[in-house]
């Protein structure tokens, strides 16, 4: 069934995380000295006392480096553990009560492992910059409330949010979002990431897992066409999270960035990247929200490029020629259409416009915008400032519109 197929697709989630880990590890070796400098910057911004040396005997880690904690534990004399919200390669996210404010918040507890500790310091550095530029959080990036080093575990406290747009989709049997929800969610995503770009940062890891609903409460409606109940989120307000890979324009740029499915062609071809690689990821995300399926479902560079050509047409000769990678032969993608992989791509991919489910102005505008975000040449790709002015967003309701003059109005009306 479709749901089973999608579950299978997503079983590869962990695999893609592991693949990315390996890519990152190779990178990290080359980046050691850059990290040292950045670490010093992050550390000096706020003085923190590392309690690594005077570790209390009762504090233990498991074999993977996760902190061992129990319900009711109090960290830093302030944060009372309530429940585990989730975990990743980096560590765990825990629901805690802040005993100073009585608020329930999310605490990201990083593994007691050097490379994750370093990455967390970079994330704190990026979140600090965001807070400095946008103290009120008007630009829809998650708000960092506090951070500290707990016996070698970097901990970052965040405002509590709901499910990710990915988890909501999965829990809803991959029933896609409505066009109006796609419009509102993607508008906010463009707005948040444009703020990063305006402040000389690239997120580099945009994916549905990193876009969280502020509140994922839903109502259940019966879909007569599908003959089943579907969940509809009550409010499509979202926030952007996970700045652990965010890169400042002036910093060293790793060769490989992004989670596989959302990775831009210039990254795969190792041609260098900047803000436009985020725009490509956003195009892939919007497609996924609209259809409930991943646009590029693959784990291999050559197959990924073949899928791009099937969906978006031939990769420009100038990009193929400039790339030092082994994927082209005389400027053409070296791909065997007759192989089983070739058949898989032919049967599972089709030209972009053929994925459009309804032929009206709204849907045509949506696909026009996606196709501009999926322009091969990053120099030709639409910018987020341009995307926010695209006809697709002319229909954004007044209460949902963001920006200097209307922000206050939207907050008063949407509550």
mmCIF file with all atom_site columns, N, CA and C in Angstrom, residues 67-92:
data_model
loop_
_atom_site.group_PDB
_atom_site.id
_atom_site.type_symbol
_atom_site.label_atom_id
_atom_site.label_alt_id
_atom_site.label_comp_id
_atom_site.label_asym_id
_atom_site.label_entity_id
_atom_site.label_seq_id
_atom_site.pdbx_PDB_ins_code
_atom_site.Cartn_x
_atom_site.Cartn_y
_atom_site.Cartn_z
_atom_site.occupancy
_atom_site.B_iso_or_equiv
_atom_site.pdbx_formal_charge
_atom_site.auth_seq_id
_atom_site.auth_comp_id
_atom_site.auth_asym_id
_atom_site.auth_atom_id
_atom_site.pdbx_PDB_model_num
ATOM 1  N N  . UNK A 1 67 ? 23.526 11.572 28.035 1.00 0.00 ? 67 UNK A N  1
ATOM 2  C CA . UNK A 1 67 ? 23.377 11.727 29.485 1.00 0.00 ? 67 UNK A CA 1
ATOM 3  C C  . UNK A 1 67 ? 22.286 10.764 29.968 1.00 0.00 ? 67 UNK A C  1
ATOM 4  N N  . UNK A 1 68 ? 22.555 10.066 31.067 1.00 0.00 ? 68 UNK A N  1
ATOM 5  C CA . UNK A 1 68 ? 21.508 9.237  31.683 1.00 0.00 ? 68 UNK A CA 1
ATOM 6  C C  . UNK A 1 68 ? 20.742 10.134 32.666 1.00 0.00 ? 68 UNK A C  1
ATOM 7  N N  . UNK A 1 69 ? 19.437 10.281 32.450 1.00 0.00 ? 69 UNK A N  1
ATOM 8  C CA . UNK A 1 69 ? 18.625 11.127 33.335 1.00 0.00 ? 69 UNK A CA 1
ATOM 9  C C  . UNK A 1 69 ? 17.323 10.400 33.627 1.00 0.00 ? 69 UNK A C  1
ATOM 10 N N  . UNK A 1 70 ? 16.626 10.843 34.656 1.00 0.00 ? 70 UNK A N  1
ATOM 11 C CA . UNK A 1 70 ? 15.359 10.220 35.040 1.00 0.00 ? 70 UNK A CA 1
ATOM 12 C C  . UNK A 1 70 ? 14.303 11.296 35.258 1.00 0.00 ? 70 UNK A C  1
ATOM 13 N N  . UNK A 1 71 ? 13.049 10.884 35.159 1.00 0.00 ? 71 UNK A N  1
ATOM 14 C CA . UNK A 1 71 ? 11.928 11.791 35.406 1.00 0.00 ? 71 UNK A CA 1
ATOM 15 C C  . UNK A 1 71 ? 12.116 12.428 36.784 1.00 0.00 ? 71 UNK A C  1
ATOM 16 N N  . UNK A 1 72 ? 11.996 13.755 36.842 1.00 0.00 ? 72 UNK A N  1
ATOM 17 C CA . UNK A 1 72 ? 12.121 14.440 38.133 1.00 0.00 ? 72 UNK A CA 1
ATOM 18 C C  . UNK A 1 72 ? 13.525 14.946 38.438 1.00 0.00 ? 72 UNK A C  1
ATOM 19 N N  . UNK A 1 73 ? 14.535 14.492 37.681 1.00 0.00 ? 73 UNK A N  1
ATOM 20 C CA . UNK A 1 73 ? 15.897 15.025 37.874 1.00 0.00 ? 73 UNK A CA 1
ATOM 21 C C  . UNK A 1 73 ? 15.889 16.531 37.646 1.00 0.00 ? 73 UNK A C  1
ATOM 22 N N  . UNK A 1 74 ? 16.733 17.247 38.387 1.00 0.00 ? 74 UNK A N  1
ATOM 23 C CA . UNK A 1 74 ? 16.839 18.695 38.184 1.00 0.00 ? 74 UNK A CA 1
ATOM 24 C C  . UNK A 1 74 ? 18.252 19.016 37.707 1.00 0.00 ? 74 UNK A C  1
ATOM 25 N N  . UNK A 1 75 ? 18.347 19.626 36.531 1.00 0.00 ? 75 UNK A N  1
ATOM 26 C CA . UNK A 1 75 ? 19.641 19.986 35.962 1.00 0.00 ? 75 UNK A CA 1
ATOM 27 C C  . UNK A 1 75 ? 19.916 21.456 36.239 1.00 0.00 ? 75 UNK A C  1
ATOM 28 N N  . UNK A 1 76 ? 21.167 21.765 36.596 1.00 0.00 ? 76 UNK A N  1
ATOM 29 C CA . UNK A 1 76 ? 21.589 23.162 36.759 1.00 0.00 ? 76 UNK A CA 1
ATOM 30 C C  . UNK A 1 76 ? 20.752 23.871 37.835 1.00 0.00 ? 76 UNK A C  1
ATOM 31 N N  . UNK A 1 77 ? 20.218 23.101 38.802 1.00 0.00 ? 77 UNK A N  1
ATOM 32 C CA . UNK A 1 77 ? 19.358 23.650 39.868 1.00 0.00 ? 77 UNK A CA 1
ATOM 33 C C  . UNK A 1 77 ? 18.158 24.404 39.309 1.00 0.00 ? 77 UNK A C  1
ATOM 34 N N  . UNK A 1 78 ? 17.760 24.088 38.090 1.00 0.00 ? 78 UNK A N  1
ATOM 35 C CA . UNK A 1 78 ? 16.739 24.922 37.468 1.00 0.00 ? 78 UNK A CA 1
ATOM 36 C C  . UNK A 1 78 ? 15.755 24.163 36.582 1.00 0.00 ? 78 UNK A C  1
ATOM 37 N N  . UNK A 1 79 ? 16.231 23.144 35.867 1.00 0.00 ? 79 UNK A N  1
ATOM 38 C CA . UNK A 1 79 ? 15.388 22.498 34.862 1.00 0.00 ? 79 UNK A CA 1
ATOM 39 C C  . UNK A 1 79 ? 14.979 21.098 35.309 1.00 0.00 ? 79 UNK A C  1
ATOM 40 N N  . UNK A 1 80 ? 13.688 20.904 35.505 1.00 0.00 ? 80 UNK A N  1
ATOM 41 C CA . UNK A 1 80 ? 13.176 19.621 36.013 1.00 0.00 ? 80 UNK A CA 1
ATOM 42 C C  . UNK A 1 80 ? 12.705 18.744 34.848 1.00 0.00 ? 80 UNK A C  1
ATOM 43 N N  . UNK A 1 81 ? 13.292 17.554 34.746 1.00 0.00 ? 81 UNK A N  1
ATOM 44 C CA . UNK A 1 81 ? 13.002 16.646 33.627 1.00 0.00 ? 81 UNK A CA 1
ATOM 45 C C  . UNK A 1 81 ? 11.572 16.106 33.714 1.00 0.00 ? 81 UNK A C  1
ATOM 46 N N  . UNK A 1 82 ? 10.824 16.233 32.601 1.00 0.00 ? 82 UNK A N  1
ATOM 47 C CA . UNK A 1 82 ? 9.449  15.730 32.552 1.00 0.00 ? 82 UNK A CA 1
ATOM 48 C C  . UNK A 1 82 ? 9.314  14.527 31.618 1.00 0.00 ? 82 UNK A C  1
ATOM 49 N N  . UNK A 1 83 ? 9.927  14.598 30.442 1.00 0.00 ? 83 UNK A N  1
ATOM 50 C CA . UNK A 1 83 ? 9.778  13.513 29.458 1.00 0.00 ? 83 UNK A CA 1
ATOM 51 C C  . UNK A 1 83 ? 10.793 13.696 28.335 1.00 0.00 ? 83 UNK A C  1
ATOM 52 N N  . UNK A 1 84 ? 11.058 12.610 27.605 1.00 0.00 ? 84 UNK A N  1
ATOM 53 C CA . UNK A 1 84 ? 11.918 12.704 26.418 1.00 0.00 ? 84 UNK A CA 1
ATOM 54 C C  . UNK A 1 84 ? 11.035 13.008 25.214 1.00 0.00 ? 84 UNK A C  1
ATOM 55 N N  . UNK A 1 85 ? 11.403 14.020 24.439 1.00 0.00 ? 85 UNK A N  1
ATOM 56 C CA . UNK A 1 85 ? 10.612 14.401 23.263 1.00 0.00 ? 85 UNK A CA 1
ATOM 57 C C  . UNK A 1 85 ? 11.114 13.704 22.007 1.00 0.00 ? 85 UNK A C  1
ATOM 58 N N  . UNK A 1 86 ? 12.431 13.458 21.951 1.00 0.00 ? 86 UNK A N  1
ATOM 59 C CA . UNK A 1 86 ? 12.981 12.824 20.754 1.00 0.00 ? 86 UNK A CA 1
ATOM 60 C C  . UNK A 1 86 ? 14.476 12.680 20.880 1.00 0.00 ? 86 UNK A C  1
ATOM 61 N N  . UNK A 1 87 ? 15.080 11.962 19.919 1.00 0.00 ? 87 UNK A N  1
ATOM 62 C CA . UNK A 1 87 ? 16.535 11.877 19.939 1.00 0.00 ? 87 UNK A CA 1
ATOM 63 C C  . UNK A 1 87 ? 17.077 11.836 18.527 1.00 0.00 ? 87 UNK A C  1
ATOM 64 N N  . UNK A 1 88 ? 18.351 12.186 18.394 1.00 0.00 ? 88 UNK A N  1
ATOM 65 C CA . UNK A 1 88 ? 19.005 12.174 17.090 1.00 0.00 ? 88 UNK A CA 1
ATOM 66 C C  . UNK A 1 88 ? 20.448 11.760 17.270 1.00 0.00 ? 88 UNK A C  1
ATOM 67 N N  . UNK A 1 89 ? 21.231 11.880 16.200 1.00 0.00 ? 89 UNK A N  1
ATOM 68 C CA . UNK A 1 89 ? 22.648 11.506 16.299 1.00 0.00 ? 89 UNK A CA 1
ATOM 69 C C  . UNK A 1 89 ? 23.369 12.411 17.300 1.00 0.00 ? 89 UNK A C  1
ATOM 70 N N  . UNK A 1 90 ? 22.874 13.639 17.465 1.00 0.00 ? 90 UNK A N  1
ATOM 71 C CA . UNK A 1 90 ? 23.529 14.667 18.291 1.00 0.00 ? 90 UNK A CA 1
ATOM 72 C C  . UNK A 1 90 ? 23.300 14.484 19.794 1.00 0.00 ? 90 UNK A C  1
ATOM 73 N N  . UNK A 1 91 ? 22.162 13.836 20.152 1.00 0.00 ? 91 UNK A N  1
ATOM 74 C CA . UNK A 1 91 ? 21.778 13.751 21.561 1.00 0.00 ? 91 UNK A CA 1
ATOM 75 C C  . UNK A 1 91 ? 20.276 13.600 21.690 1.00 0.00 ? 91 UNK A C  1
ATOM 76 N N  . UNK A 1 92 ? 19.709 14.166 22.764 1.00 0.00 ? 92 UNK A N  1
ATOM 77 C CA . UNK A 1 92 ? 18.266 14.033 23.004 1.00 0.00 ? 92 UNK A CA 1
ATOM 78 C C  . UNK A 1 92 ? 17.623 15.400 23.230 1.00 0.00 ? 92 UNK A C  1
#
